CSV table of C-alpha atoms in Angstrom, one decimal:
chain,number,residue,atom,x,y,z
A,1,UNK,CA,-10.3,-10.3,3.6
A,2,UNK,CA,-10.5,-8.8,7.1
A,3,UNK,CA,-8.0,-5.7,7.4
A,4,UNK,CA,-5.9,-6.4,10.3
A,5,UNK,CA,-6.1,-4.4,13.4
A,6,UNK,CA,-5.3,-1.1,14.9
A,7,UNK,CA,-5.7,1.3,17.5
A,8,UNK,CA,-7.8,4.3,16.1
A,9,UNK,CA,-5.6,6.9,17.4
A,10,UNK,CA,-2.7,6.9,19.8
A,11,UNK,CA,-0.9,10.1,21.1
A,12,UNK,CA,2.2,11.1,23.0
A,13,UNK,CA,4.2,14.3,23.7
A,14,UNK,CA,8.2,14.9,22.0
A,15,UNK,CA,10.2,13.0,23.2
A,16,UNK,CA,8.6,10.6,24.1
A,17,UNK,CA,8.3,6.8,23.0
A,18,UNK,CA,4.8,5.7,21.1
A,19,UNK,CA,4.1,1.9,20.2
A,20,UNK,CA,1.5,1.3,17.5
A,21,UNK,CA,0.2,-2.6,17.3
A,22,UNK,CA,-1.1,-4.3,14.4
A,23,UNK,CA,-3.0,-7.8,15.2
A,24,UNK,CA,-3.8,-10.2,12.4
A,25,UNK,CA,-3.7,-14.2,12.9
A,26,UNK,CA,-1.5,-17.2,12.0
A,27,UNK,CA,-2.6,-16.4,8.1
A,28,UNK,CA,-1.3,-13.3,7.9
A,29,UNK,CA,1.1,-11.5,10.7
A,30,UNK,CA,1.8,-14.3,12.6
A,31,UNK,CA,2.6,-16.8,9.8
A,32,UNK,CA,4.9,-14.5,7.6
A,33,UNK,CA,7.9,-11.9,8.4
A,34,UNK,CA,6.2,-10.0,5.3
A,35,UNK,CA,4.6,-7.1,7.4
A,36,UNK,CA,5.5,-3.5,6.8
A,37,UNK,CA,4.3,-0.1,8.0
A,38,UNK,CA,3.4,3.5,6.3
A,39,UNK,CA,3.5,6.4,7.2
A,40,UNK,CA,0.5,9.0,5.3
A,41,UNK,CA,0.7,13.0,5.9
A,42,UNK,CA,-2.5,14.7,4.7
A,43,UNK,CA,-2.8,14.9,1.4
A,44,UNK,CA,0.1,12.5,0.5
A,45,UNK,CA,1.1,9.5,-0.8
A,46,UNK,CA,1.8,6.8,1.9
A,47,UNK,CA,5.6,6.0,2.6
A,48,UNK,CA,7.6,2.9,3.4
A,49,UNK,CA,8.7,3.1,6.6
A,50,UNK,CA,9.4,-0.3,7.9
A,51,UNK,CA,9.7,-3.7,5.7
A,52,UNK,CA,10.0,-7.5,6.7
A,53,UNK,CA,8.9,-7.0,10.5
A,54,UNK,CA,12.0,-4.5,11.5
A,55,UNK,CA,14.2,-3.5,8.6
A,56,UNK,CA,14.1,-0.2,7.8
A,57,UNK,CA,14.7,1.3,4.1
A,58,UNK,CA,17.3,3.6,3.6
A,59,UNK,CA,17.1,7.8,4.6
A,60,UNK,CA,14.2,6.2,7.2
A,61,UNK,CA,15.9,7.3,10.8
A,62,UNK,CA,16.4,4.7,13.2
A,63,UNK,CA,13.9,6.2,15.8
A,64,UNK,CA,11.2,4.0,13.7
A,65,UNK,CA,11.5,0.3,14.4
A,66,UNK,CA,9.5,-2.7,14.0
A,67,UNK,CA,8.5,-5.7,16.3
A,68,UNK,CA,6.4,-8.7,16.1
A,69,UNK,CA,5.2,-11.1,18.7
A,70,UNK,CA,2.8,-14.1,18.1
A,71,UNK,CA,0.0,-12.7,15.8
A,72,UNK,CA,0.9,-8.8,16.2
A,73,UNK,CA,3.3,-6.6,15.1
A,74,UNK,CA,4.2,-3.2,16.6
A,75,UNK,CA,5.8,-0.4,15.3
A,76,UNK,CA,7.7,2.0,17.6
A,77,UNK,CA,8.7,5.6,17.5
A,78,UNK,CA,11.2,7.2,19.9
A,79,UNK,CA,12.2,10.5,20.5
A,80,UNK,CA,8.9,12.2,19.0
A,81,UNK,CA,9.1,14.8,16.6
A,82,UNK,CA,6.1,17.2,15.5
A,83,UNK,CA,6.8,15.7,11.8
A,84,UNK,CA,5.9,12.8,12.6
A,85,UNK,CA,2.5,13.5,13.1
A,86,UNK,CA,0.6,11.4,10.6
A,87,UNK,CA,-1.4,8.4,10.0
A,88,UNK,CA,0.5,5.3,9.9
A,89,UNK,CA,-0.8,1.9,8.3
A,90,UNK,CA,0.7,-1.9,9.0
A,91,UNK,CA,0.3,-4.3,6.0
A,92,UNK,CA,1.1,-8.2,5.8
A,93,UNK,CA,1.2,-10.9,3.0
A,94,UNK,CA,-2.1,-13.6,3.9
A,95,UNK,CA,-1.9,-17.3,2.7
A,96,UNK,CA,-4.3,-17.0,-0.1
A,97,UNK,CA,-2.2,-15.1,-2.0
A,98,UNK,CA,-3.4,-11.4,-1.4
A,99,UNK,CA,-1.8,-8.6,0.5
A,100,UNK,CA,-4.1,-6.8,3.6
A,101,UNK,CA,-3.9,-3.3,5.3
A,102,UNK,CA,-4.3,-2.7,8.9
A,103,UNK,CA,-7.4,0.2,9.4
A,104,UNK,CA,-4.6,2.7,9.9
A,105,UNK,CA,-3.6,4.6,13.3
A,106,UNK,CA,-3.5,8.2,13.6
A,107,UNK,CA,-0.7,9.7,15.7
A,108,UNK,CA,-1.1,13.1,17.6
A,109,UNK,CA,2.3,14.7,19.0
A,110,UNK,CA,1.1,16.7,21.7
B,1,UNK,CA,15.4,8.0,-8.8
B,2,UNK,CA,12.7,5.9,-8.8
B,3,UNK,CA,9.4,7.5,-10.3
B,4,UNK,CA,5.9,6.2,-10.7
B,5,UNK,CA,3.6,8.2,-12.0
B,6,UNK,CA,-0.5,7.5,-12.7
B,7,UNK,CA,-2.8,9.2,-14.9
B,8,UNK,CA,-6.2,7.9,-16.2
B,9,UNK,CA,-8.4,8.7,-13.5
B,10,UNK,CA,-11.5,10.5,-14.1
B,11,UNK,CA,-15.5,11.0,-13.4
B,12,UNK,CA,-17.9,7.6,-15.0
B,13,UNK,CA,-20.9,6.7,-14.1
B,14,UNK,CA,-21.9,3.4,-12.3
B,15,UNK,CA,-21.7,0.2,-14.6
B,16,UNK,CA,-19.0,2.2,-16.8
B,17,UNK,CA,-14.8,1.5,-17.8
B,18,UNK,CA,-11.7,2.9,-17.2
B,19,UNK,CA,-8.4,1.9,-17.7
B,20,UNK,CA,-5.6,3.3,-15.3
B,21,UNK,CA,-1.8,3.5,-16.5
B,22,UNK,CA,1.4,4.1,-14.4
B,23,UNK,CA,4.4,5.3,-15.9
B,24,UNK,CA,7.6,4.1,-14.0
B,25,UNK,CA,11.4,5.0,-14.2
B,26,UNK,CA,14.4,4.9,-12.4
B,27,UNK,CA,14.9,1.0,-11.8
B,28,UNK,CA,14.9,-2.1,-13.7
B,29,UNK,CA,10.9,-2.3,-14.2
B,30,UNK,CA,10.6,-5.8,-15.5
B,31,UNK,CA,12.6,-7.2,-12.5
B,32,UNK,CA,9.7,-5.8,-9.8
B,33,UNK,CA,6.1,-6.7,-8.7
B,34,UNK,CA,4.2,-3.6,-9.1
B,35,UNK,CA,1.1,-2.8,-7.0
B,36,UNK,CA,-2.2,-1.1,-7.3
B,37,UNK,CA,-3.8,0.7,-3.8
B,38,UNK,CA,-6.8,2.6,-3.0
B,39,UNK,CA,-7.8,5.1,-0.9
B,40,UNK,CA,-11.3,5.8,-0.4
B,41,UNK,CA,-12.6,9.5,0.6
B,42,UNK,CA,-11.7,10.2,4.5
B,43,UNK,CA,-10.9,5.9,4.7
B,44,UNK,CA,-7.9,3.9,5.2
B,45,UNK,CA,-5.3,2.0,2.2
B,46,UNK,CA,-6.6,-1.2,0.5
B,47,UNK,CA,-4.7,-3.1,-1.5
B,48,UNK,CA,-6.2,-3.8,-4.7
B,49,UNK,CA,-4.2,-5.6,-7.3
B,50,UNK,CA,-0.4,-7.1,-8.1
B,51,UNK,CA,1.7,-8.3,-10.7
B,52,UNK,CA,4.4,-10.3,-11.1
B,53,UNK,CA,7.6,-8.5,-12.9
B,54,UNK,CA,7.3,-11.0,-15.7
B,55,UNK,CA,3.5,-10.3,-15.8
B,56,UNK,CA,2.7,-14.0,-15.5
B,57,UNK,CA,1.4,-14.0,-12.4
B,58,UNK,CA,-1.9,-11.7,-11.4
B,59,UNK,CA,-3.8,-11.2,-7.5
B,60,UNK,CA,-6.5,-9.1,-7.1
B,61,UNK,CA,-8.8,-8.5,-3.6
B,62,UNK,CA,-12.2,-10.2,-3.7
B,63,UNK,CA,-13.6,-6.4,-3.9
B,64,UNK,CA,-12.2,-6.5,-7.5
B,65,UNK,CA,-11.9,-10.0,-8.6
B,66,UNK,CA,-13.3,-10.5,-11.8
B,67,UNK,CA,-14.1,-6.8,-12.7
B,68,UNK,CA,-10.3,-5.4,-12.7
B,69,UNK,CA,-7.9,-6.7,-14.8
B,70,UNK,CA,-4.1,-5.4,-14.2
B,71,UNK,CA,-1.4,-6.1,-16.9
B,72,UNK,CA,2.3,-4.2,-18.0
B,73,UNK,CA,3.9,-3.6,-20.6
B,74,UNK,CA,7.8,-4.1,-19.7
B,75,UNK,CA,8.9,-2.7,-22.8
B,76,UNK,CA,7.2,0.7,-21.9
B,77,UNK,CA,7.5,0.3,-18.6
B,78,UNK,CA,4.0,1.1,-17.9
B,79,UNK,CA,1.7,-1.1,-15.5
B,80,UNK,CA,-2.3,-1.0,-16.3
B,81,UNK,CA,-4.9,-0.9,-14.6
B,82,UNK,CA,-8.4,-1.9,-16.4
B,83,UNK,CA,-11.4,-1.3,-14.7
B,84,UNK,CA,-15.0,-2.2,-15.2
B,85,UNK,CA,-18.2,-2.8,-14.0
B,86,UNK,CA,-17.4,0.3,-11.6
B,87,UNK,CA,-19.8,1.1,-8.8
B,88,UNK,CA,-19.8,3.6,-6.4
B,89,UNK,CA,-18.0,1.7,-4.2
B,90,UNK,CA,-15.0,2.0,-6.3
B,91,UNK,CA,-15.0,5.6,-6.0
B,92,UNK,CA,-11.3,6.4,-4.9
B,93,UNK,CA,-7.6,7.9,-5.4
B,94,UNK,CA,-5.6,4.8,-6.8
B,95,UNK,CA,-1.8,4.6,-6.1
B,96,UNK,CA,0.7,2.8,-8.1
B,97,UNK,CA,3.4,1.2,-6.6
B,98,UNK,CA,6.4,-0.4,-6.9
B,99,UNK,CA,6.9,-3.7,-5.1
B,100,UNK,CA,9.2,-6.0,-4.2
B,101,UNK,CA,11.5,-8.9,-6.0
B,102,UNK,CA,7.6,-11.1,-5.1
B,103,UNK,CA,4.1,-9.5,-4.4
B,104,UNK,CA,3.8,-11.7,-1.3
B,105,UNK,CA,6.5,-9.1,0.7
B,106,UNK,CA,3.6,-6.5,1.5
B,107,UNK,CA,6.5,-4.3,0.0
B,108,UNK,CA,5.5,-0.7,-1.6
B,109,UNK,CA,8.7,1.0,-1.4
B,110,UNK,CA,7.9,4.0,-4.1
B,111,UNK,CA,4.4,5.6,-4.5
B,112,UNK,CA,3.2,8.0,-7.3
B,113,UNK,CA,1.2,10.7,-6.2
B,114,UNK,CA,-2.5,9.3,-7.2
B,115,UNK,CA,-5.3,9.2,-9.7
B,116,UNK,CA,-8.8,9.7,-8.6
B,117,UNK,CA,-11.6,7.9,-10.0
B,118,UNK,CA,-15.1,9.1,-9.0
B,119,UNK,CA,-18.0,6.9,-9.9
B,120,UNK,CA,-21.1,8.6,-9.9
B,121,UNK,CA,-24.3,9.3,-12.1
């Protein structure tokens, strides 16, 4: 049960856009539209940010938004905001039944 | 509002039990997948353990399988979490979470705010 893949860190000033990938393979990210990204502030409990490749739930705002290409899937932020600031985690549904994390990414805004 | 809460966590030493509840409110419990993640100290999420709303239908991550047993009670609406044969390796802050219509959608839309378990001698 390898976790899937991320950059370590990624940083970017406000404003600007970030990208964070998330690589699996054709059992997990690339074989389902069931991936979804977190977002973690210290000392908090994750939250939902992104569901299903690019839907985003409800009160999430639209500057966070979900891609997926092949065997990766990227999540993008626009217009960065100091809140954002956090560590953000992809996760995806694998064929033998079990659910796997990405190692987590943590952003800097600058 | 949806509302999970955990409680349970606690020090045991290596080889020892514990049995984790979640208390949920705010939606129709029996009709969800609820979830079980961990957090190790300073490390990233890993998923641990999902179960069907019905409760028929159990996954657990190889880390767990065959030491963890997770069960409800939809009439409580409490989820479970039974532990044993800890080690130290186990040694975490577990989050319940509420899931999606099916495990499989990597969906944790509502978090509690975690139990710690520390296994140590």
């Amino acid at each position: 049960q390898s976790a899937l893949t991320q950059p370590a860190s990624v940083s970017g000033s406000p404003g600007q856009s970030i990208t964070i990938s998330c690589t699996g393979t054709s059992s997990d990210v690339g074989g389902y539209k069931y991936v979804s990204w977190y977002q973690q502030h210290p000392g908090k409990a994750p939250k939902l940010m992104i569901y299903e490749v690019s839907k985003g739930p409800s009160g999430v705002p639209d500057r966070f938004s979900g891609s997926k290409s092949g065997d990766t899937a990227s999540l993008t932020i626009s217009g960065l905001r100091a809140e954002d600031e956090a560590d953000y985690y992809c996760s995806s549904y694998m064929s033998s039944s079990i659910v796997v994390f990405g190692g987590g990414t943590k952003l800097t805004v600058l | 509002e949806v509302q999970v809460l955990e409680s349970g966590g606690g020090l045991v030493q290596p080889g020892g039990s514990l049995r984790l509840a979640c208390a949920a409110s705010g939606f129709t419990f029996y009709n969800y997948a609820m979830n079980w993640v961990r957090q190790a100290p300073g490390k990233g999420l890993e998923w641990v353990s999902s179960i069907s709303g019905s409760g028929g239908s159990t996954y657990y991550a190889d880390s767990v399988k065959g030491r963890f047993t997770v069960s409800r009670d939809n009439s409580k609406n409490t989820l479970f979490l039974q532990m044993n044969s800890l080690r130290a390796e186990d040694t975490a802050i577990y989050y319940c979470a509420k899931g999606g219509l099916w495990f499989g959608e990597s969906l944790f839309d509502s978090w509690g705010q975690g139990t710690l378990v520390t296994v140590s001698s």
